[in-house]
Short mmCIF file of C-alpha atoms in Angstrom, two decimals:
data_model
loop_
_atom_site.label_atom_id
_atom_site.label_comp_id
_atom_site.label_asym_id
_atom_site.label_seq_id
_atom_site.Cartn_x
_atom_site.Cartn_y
_atom_site.Cartn_z
CA UNK N 1 79.28 108.60 64.66
CA UNK N 2 80.22 106.03 67.26
CA UNK N 3 77.54 104.26 69.22
CA UNK N 4 79.87 104.24 72.24
CA UNK N 5 83.21 105.93 72.94
CA UNK N 6 85.17 104.65 75.92
CA UNK N 7 87.71 107.00 77.51
CA UNK N 8 90.66 105.05 78.89
CA UNK N 9 92.10 101.62 78.12
CA UNK N 10 93.20 100.23 81.43
CA UNK N 11 91.60 97.00 82.60
CA UNK N 12 88.19 98.66 83.09
CA UNK N 13 88.06 100.28 79.66
CA UNK N 14 89.40 97.13 77.98
CA UNK N 15 86.86 94.91 79.73
CA UNK N 16 84.03 97.24 78.72
CA UNK N 17 85.24 97.32 75.11
CA UNK N 18 85.46 93.52 75.15
CA UNK N 19 81.89 93.20 76.40
CA UNK N 20 80.48 95.71 73.91
CA UNK N 21 82.32 94.02 71.02
CA UNK N 22 79.83 91.17 71.34
CA UNK N 23 77.10 93.42 69.94
CA UNK N 24 76.24 95.13 66.64
CA UNK N 25 77.73 98.46 67.64
CA UNK N 26 80.36 100.91 66.46
CA UNK N 27 82.63 101.23 69.50
CA UNK N 28 85.80 103.27 69.94
CA UNK N 29 88.35 103.55 72.74
CA UNK N 30 90.39 106.71 73.32
CA UNK N 31 93.63 106.24 75.26
CA UNK N 32 95.96 109.13 76.07
CA UNK N 33 99.09 106.93 76.29
CA UNK N 34 100.95 105.08 73.52
CA UNK N 35 99.80 101.67 74.77
CA UNK N 36 97.08 100.03 76.81
CA UNK N 37 97.44 99.19 80.52
CA UNK N 38 99.88 102.02 81.29
CA UNK N 39 98.23 103.20 84.53
CA UNK N 40 97.19 101.24 87.61
CA UNK N 41 96.72 98.12 85.49
CA UNK N 42 100.45 97.61 84.94
CA UNK N 43 101.48 98.33 88.55
CA UNK N 44 99.47 96.36 91.08
CA UNK N 45 99.58 93.14 93.07
CA UNK N 46 98.24 90.97 90.19
CA UNK N 47 95.73 89.38 92.59
CA UNK N 48 92.26 88.16 91.70
CA UNK N 49 90.70 88.55 95.14
CA UNK N 50 88.25 85.94 96.39
CA UNK N 51 85.69 88.56 97.46
CA UNK N 52 85.49 88.38 101.26
CA UNK N 53 86.70 91.92 101.88
CA UNK N 54 83.99 94.15 100.28
CA UNK N 55 80.99 95.12 102.37
CA UNK N 56 78.03 92.88 101.46
CA UNK N 57 75.48 94.59 99.24
CA UNK N 58 78.00 96.84 97.51
CA UNK N 59 78.87 96.79 93.84
CA UNK N 60 82.39 95.85 94.89
CA UNK N 61 81.12 92.70 96.59
CA UNK N 62 78.83 91.64 93.77
CA UNK N 63 81.23 92.36 90.92
CA UNK N 64 84.33 91.00 92.68
CA UNK N 65 82.85 87.52 93.07
CA UNK N 66 81.36 87.55 89.56
CA UNK N 67 84.59 88.88 88.04
CA UNK N 68 86.74 86.15 89.57
CA UNK N 69 84.31 83.54 88.23
CA UNK N 70 84.62 85.02 84.74
CA UNK N 71 88.39 85.47 84.92
CA UNK N 72 89.31 81.79 84.99
CA UNK N 73 87.41 81.04 81.79
CA UNK N 74 88.51 84.25 80.07
CA UNK N 75 92.18 83.72 80.87
CA UNK N 76 91.95 80.18 79.46
CA UNK N 77 90.25 81.34 76.25
CA UNK N 78 92.54 84.34 75.75
CA UNK N 79 95.79 82.63 76.76
CA UNK N 80 96.49 84.87 79.75
CA UNK N 81 98.83 83.50 82.44
CA UNK N 82 96.59 82.53 85.39
CA UNK N 83 97.04 80.43 88.51
CA UNK N 84 94.36 79.52 91.02
CA UNK N 85 96.52 79.48 94.14
CA UNK N 86 94.22 80.60 96.97
CA UNK N 87 95.01 83.10 99.71
CA UNK N 88 95.51 83.36 103.46
CA UNK N 89 94.73 86.34 105.71
CA UNK N 90 96.87 86.19 108.83
CA UNK N 91 96.11 87.17 112.41
CA UNK N 92 99.08 87.54 114.74
CA UNK N 93 97.15 87.72 118.01
CA UNK N 94 93.82 86.85 119.57
CA UNK N 95 92.91 90.54 119.27
CA UNK N 96 92.95 90.19 115.46
CA UNK N 97 90.81 87.04 115.37
CA UNK N 98 87.51 89.01 115.26
CA UNK N 99 88.75 90.66 112.04
CA UNK N 100 89.12 87.24 110.44
CA UNK N 101 85.68 86.25 111.67
CA UNK N 102 84.19 89.42 110.17
CA UNK N 103 85.89 88.74 106.84
CA UNK N 104 84.56 85.19 106.96
CA UNK N 105 81.04 86.50 107.61
CA UNK N 106 81.29 88.96 104.72
CA UNK N 107 82.67 86.30 102.42
CA UNK N 108 79.88 83.87 103.19
CA UNK N 109 77.29 86.59 102.56
CA UNK N 110 79.04 87.57 99.32
CA UNK N 111 78.98 83.96 98.11
CA UNK N 112 82.71 83.26 98.24
CA UNK N 113 83.22 79.49 97.95
CA UNK N 114 85.31 77.31 100.25
CA UNK N 115 86.20 79.81 102.98
CA UNK N 116 87.69 78.32 106.15
CA UNK N 117 89.05 79.65 109.44
CA UNK N 118 92.34 77.98 110.35
CA UNK N 119 94.55 77.81 113.40
CA UNK N 120 98.11 79.02 113.16
CA UNK N 121 99.37 75.43 112.92
CA UNK N 122 96.90 74.65 110.13
CA UNK N 123 98.05 77.73 108.21
CA UNK N 124 101.73 76.72 108.62
CA UNK N 125 100.89 73.23 107.38
CA UNK N 126 99.81 74.89 104.14
CA UNK N 127 102.63 77.45 104.12
CA UNK N 128 105.66 76.25 106.15
CA UNK N 129 107.50 79.58 105.82
CA UNK N 130 104.87 81.55 107.72
CA UNK N 131 105.95 83.18 110.96
CA UNK N 132 105.61 81.21 114.19
CA UNK N 133 103.69 84.20 115.54
CA UNK N 134 100.72 83.54 113.22
CA UNK N 135 97.81 82.69 115.54
CA UNK N 136 95.02 82.14 113.00
CA UNK N 137 94.18 82.60 109.33
CA UNK N 138 91.32 82.87 106.88
CA UNK N 139 91.75 80.56 103.89
CA UNK N 140 90.13 81.48 100.54
CA UNK N 141 90.81 78.82 97.88
CA UNK N 142 89.13 80.77 95.05
CA UNK N 143 91.72 83.58 95.03
CA UNK N 144 94.07 83.57 92.06
CA UNK N 145 96.93 85.42 90.40
CA UNK N 146 97.33 86.52 86.78
CA UNK N 147 99.39 88.74 84.50
CA UNK N 148 97.39 91.99 84.80
CA UNK N 149 98.83 93.84 81.82
CA UNK N 150 98.41 90.82 79.56
CA UNK N 151 94.85 90.36 80.85
CA UNK N 152 94.11 93.93 79.79
CA UNK N 153 95.92 93.51 76.48
CA UNK N 154 94.06 90.27 75.72
CA UNK N 155 90.67 91.86 76.36
CA UNK N 156 91.61 94.91 74.25
CA UNK N 157 93.04 92.78 71.40
CA UNK N 158 89.90 90.63 71.36
CA UNK N 159 87.76 93.76 71.22
CA UNK N 160 89.83 95.09 68.30
CA UNK N 161 89.59 91.73 66.52
CA UNK N 162 85.82 92.03 66.87
CA UNK N 163 85.63 95.51 65.36
CA UNK N 164 86.39 97.98 68.15
CA UNK N 165 88.56 100.93 67.08
CA UNK N 166 91.42 101.76 69.48
CA UNK N 167 93.01 105.20 69.20
CA UNK N 168 96.24 105.56 71.17
CA UNK N 169 98.02 108.86 71.92
CA UNK N 170 94.58 110.49 71.99
CA UNK N 171 93.97 112.58 75.11
CA UNK N 172 90.44 113.82 75.77
CA UNK N 173 90.38 117.61 76.27
CA UNK N 174 86.66 118.38 76.35
CA UNK N 175 83.10 117.07 76.09
CA UNK N 176 80.08 118.84 74.67
CA UNK N 177 76.54 117.50 74.73
CA UNK N 178 74.70 117.45 71.39
CA UNK N 179 71.21 116.53 70.25
CA UNK N 180 72.47 113.07 69.27
CA UNK N 181 74.87 112.46 72.14
CA UNK N 182 78.35 113.95 72.61
CA UNK N 183 81.17 115.71 70.81
CA UNK N 184 84.44 114.47 72.28
CA UNK N 185 87.35 116.85 71.75
CA UNK N 186 90.80 115.30 71.84
CA UNK N 187 94.44 116.03 71.08
CA UNK N 188 93.78 114.39 67.71
CA UNK N 189 90.56 116.01 66.64
CA UNK N 190 86.88 115.67 67.44
CA UNK N 191 84.73 112.55 67.57
CA UNK N 192 80.98 112.11 67.72
CA UNK N 193 79.33 109.50 69.91
CA UNK N 194 75.83 108.62 71.01
CA UNK N 195 77.14 107.40 74.41
CA UNK N 196 80.36 108.08 76.33
CA UNK N 197 81.86 105.81 78.99
CA UNK N 198 84.37 107.34 81.41
CA UNK N 199 86.98 104.74 82.36
CA UNK N 200 89.83 107.19 82.88
CA UNK N 201 91.21 105.74 86.13
CA UNK N 202 92.94 108.31 88.33
CA UNK N 203 91.74 111.02 85.91
CA UNK N 204 88.09 109.93 86.01
CA UNK N 205 86.97 112.93 88.08
CA UNK N 206 88.51 115.30 85.53
CA UNK N 207 86.63 113.61 82.70
CA UNK N 208 83.41 113.54 84.73
CA UNK N 209 83.66 117.29 85.30
CA UNK N 210 83.77 117.85 81.53
CA UNK N 211 80.29 116.33 81.25
CA UNK N 212 78.45 116.92 84.54
CA UNK N 213 78.58 118.94 87.78
CA UNK N 214 81.39 117.95 90.12
CA UNK N 215 80.30 114.90 92.13
CA UNK N 216 83.37 113.09 93.45
CA UNK N 217 87.10 113.42 93.95
CA UNK N 218 89.76 110.86 93.18
CA UNK N 219 92.14 110.57 96.12
CA UNK N 220 95.20 108.85 94.61
CA UNK N 221 97.08 106.43 96.83
CA UNK N 222 100.55 105.21 95.91
CA UNK N 223 101.64 101.68 96.71
CA UNK N 224 105.27 100.54 96.47
CA UNK N 225 106.49 97.02 95.74
CA UNK N 226 109.46 94.69 95.62
CA UNK N 227 109.74 92.20 92.79
CA UNK N 228 112.10 89.38 93.73
CA UNK N 229 114.02 86.96 91.55
CA UNK N 230 112.72 83.49 90.69
CA UNK N 231 115.03 82.11 93.36
CA UNK N 232 112.42 83.43 95.83
CA UNK N 233 109.43 82.37 93.75
CA UNK N 234 108.62 79.29 95.84
CA UNK N 235 108.88 81.06 99.19
CA UNK N 236 105.08 80.85 99.40
CA UNK N 237 102.56 79.11 97.18
CA UNK N 238 99.57 81.28 98.06
CA UNK N 239 98.83 84.97 98.43
CA UNK N 240 99.65 85.91 102.01
CA UNK N 241 97.77 88.91 103.44
CA UNK N 242 97.73 90.50 106.86
CA UNK N 243 94.54 91.73 108.46
CA UNK N 244 93.29 94.72 106.43
CA UNK N 245 93.11 98.28 107.74
CA UNK N 246 91.32 101.48 106.72
CA UNK N 247 93.99 102.25 104.11
CA UNK N 248 93.77 98.94 102.27
CA UNK N 249 94.44 95.22 102.25
CA UNK N 250 97.93 95.73 103.61
CA UNK N 251 101.35 94.37 102.67
CA UNK N 252 101.18 91.00 100.97
CA UNK N 253 103.68 88.32 99.96
CA UNK N 254 102.67 86.39 96.86
CA UNK N 255 103.96 84.28 93.98
CA UNK N 256 103.58 85.63 90.45
CA UNK N 257 102.51 83.74 87.34
CA UNK N 258 106.02 84.35 85.94
CA UNK N 259 107.69 82.51 88.84
CA UNK N 260 108.84 85.50 90.90
CA UNK N 261 107.80 86.73 94.34
CA UNK N 262 106.04 90.07 94.79
CA UNK N 263 105.94 91.95 98.10
CA UNK N 264 103.92 95.09 98.88
CA UNK N 265 102.30 97.56 98.80
CA UNK N 266 102.34 100.34 101.32
CA UNK N 267 99.67 103.04 100.99
CA UNK N 268 100.33 106.78 100.96
CA UNK N 269 98.49 109.79 99.49
CA UNK N 270 100.06 110.90 96.22
CA UNK N 271 99.61 112.86 93.06
CA UNK N 272 97.65 111.18 90.28
CA UNK N 273 100.65 109.96 88.27
CA UNK N 274 103.40 109.90 90.92
CA UNK N 275 104.98 106.45 90.69
CA UNK N 276 108.28 107.28 92.39
CA UNK N 277 109.57 104.91 95.06
CA UNK N 278 111.01 106.03 98.39
CA UNK N 279 113.46 104.57 100.87
CA UNK N 280 111.05 104.96 103.76
CA UNK N 281 108.17 103.37 101.87
CA UNK N 282 110.20 100.39 100.76
CA UNK N 283 111.63 99.94 104.26
CA UNK N 284 108.08 99.82 105.63
CA UNK N 285 107.10 97.20 103.02
CA UNK N 286 110.12 95.06 103.81
CA UNK N 287 109.73 95.18 107.58
CA UNK N 288 105.97 94.62 107.48
CA UNK N 289 106.21 91.67 105.09
CA UNK N 290 108.74 89.93 107.32
CA UNK N 291 106.09 89.70 110.04
CA UNK N 292 104.30 87.26 107.74
CA UNK N 293 107.22 85.47 106.11
CA UNK N 294 110.47 86.21 108.00
CA UNK N 295 112.68 84.26 105.59
CA UNK N 296 112.04 86.38 102.48
CA UNK N 297 115.46 87.27 101.10
CA UNK N 298 115.20 90.87 99.93
CA UNK N 299 118.75 90.71 98.57
CA UNK N 300 117.14 88.91 95.64
CA UNK N 301 115.14 92.01 94.69
CA UNK N 302 115.39 92.70 90.96
CA UNK N 303 112.97 95.63 90.72
CA UNK N 304 111.09 98.18 92.80
CA UNK N 305 108.03 99.94 91.42
CA UNK N 306 104.93 101.81 92.49
CA UNK N 307 101.36 102.05 91.29
CA UNK N 308 98.63 104.59 91.99
CA UNK N 309 95.10 103.57 92.99
CA UNK N 310 92.02 105.62 92.19
CA UNK N 311 90.46 105.80 95.65
CA UNK N 312 87.38 107.86 96.43
CA UNK N 313 85.39 108.61 99.57
CA UNK N 314 82.43 106.59 98.24
CA UNK N 315 83.50 103.28 99.73
CA UNK N 316 82.32 101.57 96.56
CA UNK N 317 82.80 101.63 92.80
CA UNK N 318 81.08 104.59 91.12
CA UNK N 319 79.21 102.97 88.23
CA UNK N 320 76.33 105.15 87.09
CA UNK N 321 74.84 107.44 84.49
CA UNK N 322 75.96 110.91 85.55
CA UNK N 323 74.61 112.88 82.59
CA UNK N 324 72.41 111.96 79.62
CA UNK N 325 74.17 109.13 77.77
CA UNK N 326 77.32 109.56 79.88
CA UNK N 327 78.45 106.74 82.18
CA UNK N 328 81.05 106.92 84.95
CA UNK N 329 83.11 103.83 85.71
CA UNK N 330 85.13 105.51 88.44
CA UNK N 331 86.78 104.83 91.77
CA UNK N 332 88.02 101.48 90.48
CA UNK N 333 90.47 100.70 93.24
CA UNK N 334 91.01 97.19 94.61
CA UNK N 335 89.32 94.81 93.73
CA UNK N 336 89.15 96.46 90.30
CA UNK N 337 91.33 93.90 88.52
CA UNK N 338 89.26 91.08 90.03
CA UNK N 339 85.96 92.70 89.09
CA UNK N 340 86.91 93.96 85.62
CA UNK N 341 84.94 91.59 83.36
CA UNK N 342 81.90 91.93 85.61
CA UNK N 343 82.25 95.73 85.46
CA UNK N 344 82.19 95.39 81.68
CA UNK N 345 78.94 93.43 81.91
CA UNK N 346 77.46 96.01 84.28
CA UNK N 347 78.47 98.87 82.01
CA UNK N 348 76.63 97.20 79.13
CA UNK N 349 73.53 96.91 81.37
CA UNK N 350 73.73 100.62 82.24
CA UNK N 351 74.02 101.55 78.58
CA UNK N 352 71.06 99.37 77.65
CA UNK N 353 68.97 100.94 80.42
CA UNK N 354 69.90 104.36 79.00
CA UNK N 355 68.60 103.43 75.56
CA UNK N 356 71.46 101.66 73.75
CA UNK N 357 70.12 98.71 71.75
CA UNK N 358 72.20 95.59 72.39
CA UNK N 359 71.87 93.07 69.58
CA UNK N 360 74.24 90.13 69.67
CA UNK N 361 76.28 89.78 66.50
CA UNK N 362 77.21 86.63 64.66
CA UNK N 363 80.81 85.53 64.54
CA UNK N 364 82.08 86.99 67.83
CA UNK N 365 85.54 85.48 68.33
CA UNK N 366 86.73 84.92 71.89
CA UNK N 367 90.02 83.17 71.34
CA UNK N 368 93.66 84.22 71.44
CA UNK N 369 96.90 82.26 71.41
CA UNK N 370 100.54 83.23 71.47
CA UNK N 371 103.74 81.22 71.27
CA UNK N 372 105.85 81.00 74.43
CA UNK N 373 109.04 79.39 73.17
CA UNK N 374 110.39 78.38 76.57
CA UNK N 375 107.22 76.40 77.32
CA UNK N 376 107.53 74.23 74.19
CA UNK N 377 108.99 70.73 74.12
CA UNK N 378 112.31 70.16 72.37
CA UNK N 379 110.48 68.62 69.43
CA UNK N 380 108.06 71.54 69.19
CA UNK N 381 110.93 74.03 69.32
CA UNK N 382 112.84 72.28 66.56
CA UNK N 383 109.78 72.16 64.31
CA UNK N 384 109.02 75.83 64.92
CA UNK N 385 112.60 76.97 64.22
CA UNK N 386 112.68 74.95 61.01
CA UNK N 387 109.49 76.66 59.89
CA UNK N 388 110.42 80.15 61.16
CA UNK N 389 114.16 80.66 61.91
CA UNK N 390 113.54 83.84 63.97
CA UNK N 391 112.33 81.60 66.78
CA UNK N 392 115.82 80.15 66.94
CA UNK N 393 117.38 83.49 67.95
CA UNK N 394 117.12 84.04 71.72
CA UNK N 395 116.97 87.75 72.51
CA UNK N 396 116.26 87.65 76.26
CA UNK N 397 118.42 85.06 78.00
CA UNK N 398 116.81 85.39 81.43
CA UNK N 399 113.33 84.57 80.14
CA UNK N 400 114.29 82.64 76.98
CA UNK N 401 112.37 85.00 74.69
CA UNK N 402 113.08 84.72 70.98
CA UNK N 403 113.06 87.17 68.12
CA UNK N 404 110.14 85.28 66.64
CA UNK N 405 107.99 86.07 69.68
CA UNK N 406 108.88 89.77 69.45
CA UNK N 407 108.05 89.82 65.75
CA UNK N 408 104.69 88.20 66.44
CA UNK N 409 103.95 90.91 69.01
CA UNK N 410 104.90 93.59 66.49
CA UNK N 411 102.32 92.17 64.06
CA UNK N 412 99.56 91.73 66.64
CA UNK N 413 96.27 93.69 66.72
CA UNK N 414 97.80 96.18 69.20
CA UNK N 415 101.54 96.22 68.44
CA UNK N 416 104.04 97.66 70.92
CA UNK N 417 105.99 100.83 70.13
CA UNK N 418 108.34 100.78 73.14
CA UNK N 419 110.83 98.53 74.90
CA UNK N 420 108.48 98.07 77.85
CA UNK N 421 105.62 97.45 75.45
CA UNK N 422 107.57 94.45 74.15
CA UNK N 423 108.31 93.46 77.75
CA UNK N 424 104.62 93.41 78.66
CA UNK N 425 103.76 91.22 75.68
CA UNK N 426 106.53 88.62 75.64
CA UNK N 427 108.49 89.09 78.91
CA UNK N 428 111.74 90.24 77.30
CA UNK N 429 113.49 92.22 80.04
CA UNK N 430 111.39 90.76 82.85
CA UNK N 431 114.17 88.57 84.24
CA UNK N 432 117.02 88.95 86.68
CA UNK N 433 119.05 91.42 84.61
CA UNK N 434 115.96 93.55 83.86
CA UNK N 435 116.88 94.12 80.23
CA UNK N 436 120.59 94.70 80.73
CA UNK N 437 121.38 92.14 78.05
CA UNK N 438 118.35 92.18 75.77
CA UNK N 439 117.37 95.87 75.95
CA UNK N 440 119.69 97.09 73.13
CA UNK N 441 118.66 94.15 70.95
CA UNK N 442 114.98 94.95 71.49
CA UNK N 443 115.69 98.56 70.48
CA UNK N 444 117.33 97.33 67.26
CA UNK N 445 114.36 95.10 66.41
CA UNK N 446 111.85 97.86 67.11
CA UNK N 447 113.79 100.36 64.99
CA UNK N 448 114.13 97.89 62.14
CA UNK N 449 110.51 96.74 62.12
CA UNK N 450 108.96 100.16 62.74
CA UNK N 451 111.37 101.79 60.25
CA UNK N 452 112.56 104.33 62.81
CA UNK N 453 115.90 105.57 64.04
CA UNK N 454 117.02 103.88 67.28
CA UNK N 455 116.94 107.39 68.75
CA UNK N 456 113.19 107.46 68.24
CA UNK N 457 112.56 104.30 70.28
CA UNK N 458 111.19 104.96 73.76
CA UNK N 459 111.47 102.99 76.97
CA UNK N 460 107.75 103.25 77.70
CA UNK N 461 105.57 106.39 77.55
CA UNK N 462 105.98 108.98 74.83
CA UNK N 463 109.13 111.03 75.40
CA UNK N 464 111.05 108.38 77.37
CA UNK N 465 113.85 108.19 74.79
CA UNK N 466 116.79 105.93 75.48
CA UNK N 467 119.42 107.32 73.11
CA UNK N 468 120.86 110.69 72.12
CA UNK N 469 118.64 111.87 69.27
CA UNK N 470 121.04 114.23 67.50
CA UNK N 471 121.45 111.93 64.49
CA UNK N 472 119.50 112.45 61.31
CA UNK N 473 116.26 110.53 61.68
CA UNK N 474 116.10 111.35 65.37
CA UNK N 475 114.78 114.76 64.24
CA UNK N 476 115.69 116.82 67.29
CA UNK N 477 118.18 117.06 70.11
CA UNK N 478 117.45 115.74 73.55
#
């Protein structure tokens, strides 16, 4: 019997598991995919928003500001790439100036520190590559960028290190209320829990309907992006927004913590798991972004991708007890990444109010470190290679990722089982060639260490095989 079962291990589920791992509880996480962070968490803008956009008084407003405060300390403790770079919201005409003033008013009421309204010239003094048509800007110095999938992974790993049980490849198929709590039916058997937390992202309404009368709909919205090479990484030093609209915060231009430039997204209704990109959508992103920063060189694009946001009609996060001992953490669209650790705190409060006893445990460990070979000094590299020769074999040339780093990931609390799982942990395949050189070598390492046939190694989700599987050990034909 679990005290709490969390359904879903994106950033919301991971942050909730992290928070609950501080207490004397038996906690489990059920994730339908073969890894954490495989939904919206791995395909977003990687922005920790300052908190001026949400309507004052909403959960979004409160938890956004609190989450960003927590993120800086958490990323430092858990060794997650983080950069406090600030952001600018641009107005291109006097007609848009009232929007900036409204965002400023909201931000001040929400407690966002350091906000300032700038003229166009003042904005260009900060960011020389901004368009000459920029008339005014809102500056938010507390905005930041991070590695979203590693943020999620770090929270989940820390939870596991503190006793949380993570079950991957475990899809929830039904919920039944019992005298003690819930029976949770899954693709891998039944589990008993006193409390259930629904953090299922774009599928949150489906999970809710298993436990309570229908109350909300998820209206998925797909956003498409360009990821540009490091040669464009210094085009801007801050996150550059345009004035927001009803469909979202608009197309942004921003640096990434890995040294690239990210541009996007658009916003279009979609199916829950439709992450295809389109020519029209990418054309819109490109043309809209060039209003802000005309000099962006899109010929340096190394990847296009799309993510799906879990929008609802509520206009706020849905964080509530929807049935006895059943909590919804739903509608976690932007600023969900920013708010995540604060959502975890709030979820713990909801559970305590519903009767879960929260007793702090001794020995909670909130620390995580990993070796990034390319960031070491020459002396540190030499000493490491002498101690562990695998760190002397470079597998990914673009990102200078070594075999030693991949082996460490494969022996971590949540080891990868796919090529992209390795990519998310150590950056192999993240560079200009996008795995063209290192991909086959990563497959070989995975097959060797996992004792599988290369034909059984997947690119990412289950079933995304890379090789013809007709050989013995592959088990079946493609």
